[in-house]
Amino acid sequence: DSTLKNNHSISSYGGAIWANNAFIYKVDASGNSAISGGAMKVNTRMDVAYSTFSGNSSTNSGGAISTNEIIAHNCLFQENTSEYAGAIASTTATLVDSQVYKNTSIVTGSGVFASSKAIIKGSELTYNTSGGSGGAVYSQGEVYIYGSSLEFNNAAESGGAVCALGKLFINYDYDGAKGTINTEYGRTIISRNVSMNDTTSRAYSGGLHSYGALIYNAEITNNTAKDYGAGVLISNSDMVSIIKNSEISFNECTGIVNQDRSPRGGAGIYCHGSLEIDDCIISNNISTTVNGGGVFAGHYVPGDASYDASKSLTIRNSEIRDNVAGNLRFNDTTEDFEDLIADTGNLTIRENLSDD
């Protein structure tokens, strides 16, 4: 085992190590600092296993590590800090059976910041805090999550757990054209994450924020957003997003926004685009001021104050119940679906379960 402790690079990169390529095994790196890559700066590719990175810091990016590609197995990233990417800054980042805990970023991506793609497998990302977007994970491209737990993370702007500027895949593989369900890792938990701030600015998507999503076997519960999409927010997307075999419950939009910017709701799911929901439970979500306590779907067309009617919402084999919008509480009966599900495109409901 090796120890890298209390090394500092005041005007350069990699407080302890700066290399072109690196394989790191059983290393304890703590208390290191640099401009970028508080503990390590690796130019090309870094493979790391059974290692711990704690209490490292950078003034720019990558409190623990800055690299082009990282694959980390059985690692712990704990209490690292940076302006961007509290723990890891990389073009592509893959975490397997790892823990990302209590890291902090001033701007974005307190746990993982990926400029192209992030892959999370069998890992736990908890209690990370971002001053901007992406409490646990921020990606400028795609995010893949398999059988992982993202809980108690916090962002001041969007994506309390995850903010992806590309597509999000949970327990799905994707070949660029279609998704294939992956059952190798089991259920993914997105719970008790928060998107909130003390200003009049919006703070949305307490759990997940992406531009298109395929989600399978996920539990998205007890997330909170100041504005809209407390559980799942899917922004403008040309793909048909799909949520299957999942539970989205007890998420809440507080409705606390600037007085001249009305809140939008969709406490469980807010989707700017076409959405299919299959074999899901969507229950006990709360939107304190507007409709769509369970689901808000549609696509707003800027400039003419209208919605794109080509977008659709399709619900199959699902249970949508006990959601709250405004001061009204709705039951899962067909008479209440107009208020319960605020769909501004085409609405198709098939084989829905009812208490009747």
Coordinates of N, CA and C in Angstrom, one line a residue, residues 105-221:
S105 N -18.5 21.1 -4.6 CA -18.0 22.0 -5.7 C -18.8 23.3 -5.6
I106 N -18.0 24.4 -5.9 CA -18.6 25.7 -5.8 C -19.6 25.9 -7.0
V107 N -19.3 25.3 -8.2 CA -20.1 25.5 -9.4 C -20.9 24.3 -9.7
T108 N -20.3 23.2 -10.3 CA -21.0 22.1 -10.8 C -20.3 20.8 -10.5
G109 N -21.1 19.7 -10.4 CA -20.6 18.3 -10.3 C -19.8 18.1 -9.1
S110 N -20.4 18.1 -7.9 CA -19.5 17.9 -6.7 C -18.9 16.5 -6.6
G111 N -19.6 15.5 -7.1 CA -18.9 14.2 -7.1 C -18.1 13.9 -8.4
V112 N -18.9 13.9 -9.5 CA -18.2 13.6 -10.8 C -18.6 14.6 -11.8
F113 N -17.6 15.2 -12.5 CA -17.9 16.1 -13.6 C -17.3 15.4 -14.8
A114 N -18.2 15.1 -15.8 CA -17.7 14.5 -17.1 C -18.1 15.4 -18.2
S115 N -17.1 15.8 -19.1 CA -17.4 16.6 -20.2 C -18.0 15.9 -21.4
S116 N -17.9 14.5 -21.3 CA -18.5 13.7 -22.4 C -19.5 12.7 -21.9
K117 N -19.0 11.8 -21.0 CA -19.9 10.7 -20.6 C -19.5 10.2 -19.2
A118 N -20.5 9.9 -18.4 CA -20.3 9.3 -17.0 C -21.0 8.0 -16.9
I119 N -20.4 7.0 -16.4 CA -20.9 5.7 -16.2 C -20.8 5.3 -14.7
I120 N -21.9 5.0 -14.1 CA -21.9 4.6 -12.7 C -22.5 3.2 -12.5
K121 N -21.7 2.3 -11.9 CA -22.2 0.9 -11.8 C -22.0 0.5 -10.3
G122 N -23.1 0.0 -9.7 CA -23.0 -0.6 -8.4 C -22.4 0.3 -7.4
S123 N -22.6 1.6 -7.4 CA -21.9 2.6 -6.6 C -22.8 3.4 -5.7
E124 N -22.3 4.0 -4.7 CA -23.1 4.9 -3.8 C -22.5 6.3 -3.9
L125 N -23.4 7.2 -4.2 CA -23.0 8.7 -4.3 C -24.0 9.4 -3.3
T126 N -23.4 9.8 -2.2 CA -24.3 10.4 -1.1 C -23.7 11.6 -0.5
Y127 N -24.6 12.5 -0.1 CA -24.2 13.7 0.7 C -23.2 14.6 0.0
N128 N -23.3 14.7 -1.4 CA -22.5 15.6 -2.1 C -23.2 16.9 -2.4
T129 N -22.5 18.0 -2.4 CA -23.2 19.3 -2.5 C -22.5 20.2 -3.7
S130 N -23.4 20.7 -4.5 CA -22.9 21.5 -5.6 C -23.6 22.9 -5.5
G131 N -22.7 23.9 -5.7 CA -23.3 25.3 -5.7 C -24.0 25.7 -7.0
G132 N -23.9 24.8 -8.0 CA -24.6 25.0 -9.3 C -25.5 23.8 -9.6
S133 N -25.2 23.0 -10.6 CA -26.0 21.9 -11.0 C -25.2 20.5 -10.8
G134 N -26.0 19.5 -10.7 CA -25.4 18.1 -10.5 C -24.8 17.9 -9.2
G135 N -25.7 17.6 -8.2 CA -25.2 17.4 -6.8 C -24.2 16.3 -6.7
A136 N -24.5 15.2 -7.4 CA -23.6 14.0 -7.4 C -22.9 13.9 -8.7
V137 N -23.6 14.0 -9.8 CA -23.0 13.8 -11.1 C -23.4 15.0 -12.1
Y138 N -22.5 15.5 -12.8 CA -22.8 16.5 -13.8 C -22.1 16.1 -15.1
S139 N -22.8 15.9 -16.2 CA -22.2 15.5 -17.5 C -22.7 16.5 -18.6
Q140 N -21.7 16.9 -19.4 CA -22.1 17.7 -20.6 C -22.5 16.8 -21.7
G141 N -22.5 15.5 -21.5 CA -23.0 14.5 -22.5 C -23.9 13.5 -21.8
E142 N -23.7 12.2 -22.0 CA -24.6 11.2 -21.5 C -24.2 10.7 -20.1
V143 N -25.2 10.2 -19.4 CA -25.0 9.5 -18.1 C -25.6 8.2 -18.1
Y144 N -24.9 7.1 -17.7 CA -25.4 5.8 -17.6 C -25.3 5.4 -16.1
I145 N -26.4 4.9 -15.5 CA -26.4 4.5 -14.1 C -27.0 3.1 -14.0
Y146 N -26.2 2.2 -13.4 CA -26.7 0.8 -13.2 C -26.6 0.4 -11.7
G147 N -27.8 0.0 -11.2 CA -27.8 -0.6 -9.9 C -27.1 0.2 -8.8
S148 N -27.3 1.5 -8.8 CA -26.5 2.4 -7.9 C -27.5 3.2 -7.0
S149 N -26.9 3.8 -5.9 CA -27.7 4.6 -5.0 C -27.2 6.0 -5.0
L150 N -28.1 6.9 -5.2 CA -27.7 8.4 -5.2 C -28.7 9.0 -4.2
E151 N -28.2 9.3 -3.0 CA -29.1 9.8 -2.0 C -28.5 11.0 -1.2
F152 N -29.4 11.9 -0.7 CA -29.0 13.0 0.1 C -28.0 14.0 -0.6
N153 N -28.0 14.1 -1.9 CA -27.2 15.0 -2.6 C -28.0 16.4 -2.8
N154 N -27.2 17.4 -3.0 CA -27.8 18.8 -3.1 C -27.2 19.6 -4.2
A155 N -28.1 20.3 -4.9 CA -27.6 21.2 -5.9 C -28.4 22.5 -5.8
A156 N -27.8 23.6 -6.1 CA -28.4 24.9 -5.9 C -29.2 25.3 -7.1
E157 N -29.0 24.7 -8.3 CA -29.7 25.1 -9.5 C -30.5 23.9 -10.1
S158 N -29.9 22.9 -10.6 CA -30.7 21.8 -11.1 C -30.0 20.4 -10.9
G159 N -30.8 19.4 -10.9 CA -30.2 18.0 -10.7 C -29.6 17.8 -9.4
G160 N -30.5 17.7 -8.4 CA -29.9 17.5 -7.0 C -29.0 16.2 -7.0
A161 N -29.4 15.2 -7.7 CA -28.6 14.0 -7.9 C -27.7 14.1 -9.1
V162 N -28.4 14.2 -10.3 CA -27.8 14.1 -11.6 C -28.3 15.2 -12.5
C163 N -27.3 15.9 -13.2 CA -27.7 16.8 -14.3 C -26.9 16.4 -15.5
A164 N -27.6 16.0 -16.5 CA -27.0 15.5 -17.8 C -27.4 16.4 -18.9
L165 N -26.5 17.1 -19.6 CA -26.9 17.9 -20.7 C -27.1 17.1 -22.0
G166 N -26.9 15.8 -21.9 CA -27.3 14.8 -22.9 C -28.4 13.9 -22.4
K167 N -28.4 12.7 -22.8 CA -29.4 11.7 -22.4 C -29.0 11.0 -21.2
L168 N -30.0 10.5 -20.5 CA -29.8 9.7 -19.2 C -30.3 8.3 -19.4
F169 N -29.5 7.3 -19.0 CA -29.9 5.9 -19.1 C -29.7 5.3 -17.7
I170 N -30.8 4.8 -17.2 CA -30.8 4.1 -15.9 C -31.1 2.6 -16.2
N171 N -30.2 1.7 -16.0 CA -30.3 0.3 -16.3 C -30.7 0.0 -17.7
Y172 N -30.2 0.9 -18.6 CA -30.4 0.7 -20.0 C -29.0 0.8 -20.7
D173 N -28.8 0.0 -21.7 CA -27.6 0.2 -22.6 C -28.2 0.9 -23.8
Y174 N -27.3 1.7 -24.5 CA -27.8 2.5 -25.7 C -26.8 2.5 -26.8
D175 N -27.2 2.1 -28.0 CA -26.2 2.0 -29.1 C -26.3 3.2 -30.0
G176 N -27.0 4.3 -29.6 CA -27.1 5.5 -30.4 C -28.4 5.5 -31.2
A177 N -29.1 4.4 -31.3 CA -30.3 4.3 -32.0 C -31.5 3.8 -31.1
K178 N -31.2 2.8 -30.3 CA -32.2 2.3 -29.4 C -31.6 1.8 -28.1
G179 N -32.5 1.7 -27.1 CA -32.0 1.2 -25.8 C -32.4 -0.2 -25.5
T180 N -31.5 -0.9 -24.8 CA -31.7 -2.3 -24.4 C -31.6 -2.4 -22.9
I181 N -32.6 -3.0 -22.2 CA -32.7 -3.1 -20.8 C -31.5 -3.9 -20.3
N182 N -30.8 -3.5 -19.2 CA -29.7 -4.2 -18.6 C -30.1 -4.6 -17.2
T183 N -30.2 -5.9 -16.9 CA -30.6 -6.3 -15.6 C -29.5 -6.8 -14.7
E184 N -28.3 -6.6 -15.1 CA -27.1 -7.1 -14.4 C -27.0 -6.6 -13.0
Y185 N -27.3 -5.3 -12.7 CA -27.0 -4.7 -11.5 C -28.1 -4.5 -10.5
G186 N -29.3 -4.6 -11.0 CA -30.5 -4.5 -10.1 C -31.0 -3.0 -10.0
R187 N -31.8 -2.8 -9.0 CA -32.5 -1.5 -8.8 C -31.6 -0.3 -8.5
T188 N -31.9 0.8 -9.1 CA -31.2 2.1 -8.8 C -32.1 2.9 -7.9
I189 N -31.5 3.5 -6.9 CA -32.2 4.3 -5.9 C -31.8 5.8 -6.1
I190 N -32.8 6.7 -6.3 CA -32.6 8.1 -6.4 C -33.5 8.7 -5.3
S191 N -32.9 9.1 -4.2 CA -33.8 9.4 -3.1 C -33.2 10.5 -2.2
R192 N -34.1 11.4 -1.7 CA -33.8 12.4 -0.7 C -32.8 13.4 -1.2
N193 N -32.8 13.7 -2.5 CA -31.9 14.7 -3.1 C -32.7 16.0 -3.2
V194 N -32.0 17.1 -3.2 CA -32.6 18.4 -3.2 C -32.0 19.4 -4.2
S195 N -32.9 20.2 -4.8 CA -32.4 21.3 -5.6 C -33.1 22.5 -5.1
M196 N -32.3 23.4 -4.4 CA -32.9 24.5 -3.6 C -31.8 25.6 -3.5
N197 N -32.3 26.8 -3.4 CA -31.4 27.9 -3.1 C -32.1 29.0 -2.3
D198 N -31.4 30.0 -1.8 CA -32.0 31.0 -1.0 C -32.3 32.3 -1.8
T199 N -32.1 32.3 -3.1 CA -32.4 33.5 -3.9 C -33.7 33.3 -4.6
T200 N -34.0 34.3 -5.5 CA -35.2 34.2 -6.3 C -35.0 33.5 -7.6
S201 N -33.9 32.9 -7.8 CA -33.6 32.1 -9.0 C -34.3 30.8 -8.9
R202 N -34.6 30.2 -10.1 CA -35.2 28.9 -10.2 C -34.2 27.8 -9.6
A203 N -34.8 26.8 -9.0 CA -34.0 25.6 -8.6 C -34.9 24.4 -8.9
Y204 N -34.6 23.6 -9.9 CA -35.5 22.6 -10.4 C -34.8 21.2 -10.5
S205 N -35.7 20.2 -10.5 CA -35.2 18.8 -10.6 C -34.4 18.4 -9.4
G206 N -35.1 18.0 -8.3 CA -34.4 17.6 -7.1 C -33.7 16.3 -7.4
G207 N -34.2 15.4 -8.2 CA -33.6 14.1 -8.5 C -32.7 14.1 -9.7
L208 N -33.4 14.0 -10.9 CA -32.7 13.8 -12.2 C -33.1 14.8 -13.2
H209 N -32.1 15.4 -13.9 CA -32.4 16.3 -15.0 C -31.6 15.9 -16.2
S210 N -32.2 15.7 -17.3 CA -31.6 15.3 -18.5 C -32.3 15.8 -19.8
Y211 N -31.7 15.6 -20.9 CA -32.4 15.9 -22.2 C -32.7 14.6 -22.9
G212 N -33.7 13.9 -22.5 CA -34.1 12.6 -23.0 C -33.6 11.6 -22.0
A213 N -34.5 10.5 -21.8 CA -34.2 9.5 -20.7 C -34.8 8.2 -21.1
L214 N -34.0 7.1 -20.7 CA -34.6 5.8 -20.7 C -34.3 5.2 -19.3
I215 N -35.4 4.9 -18.5 CA -35.2 4.6 -17.1 C -35.9 3.3 -16.9
Y216 N -35.2 2.3 -16.3 CA -35.8 1.0 -16.0 C -35.4 0.6 -14.5
N217 N -36.4 0.1 -13.8 CA -36.1 -0.5 -12.5 C -35.4 0.6 -11.6
A218 N -36.1 1.7 -11.4 CA -35.6 2.8 -10.5 C -36.6 3.1 -9.4
E219 N -36.1 3.5 -8.3 CA -36.9 4.0 -7.2 C -36.5 5.5 -7.0
I220 N -37.4 6.4 -7.4 CA -37.2 7.8 -7.4 C -38.1 8.4 -6.4
T221 N -37.7 8.7 -5.2 CA -38.6 9.0 -4.1 C -38.0 10.1 -3.2

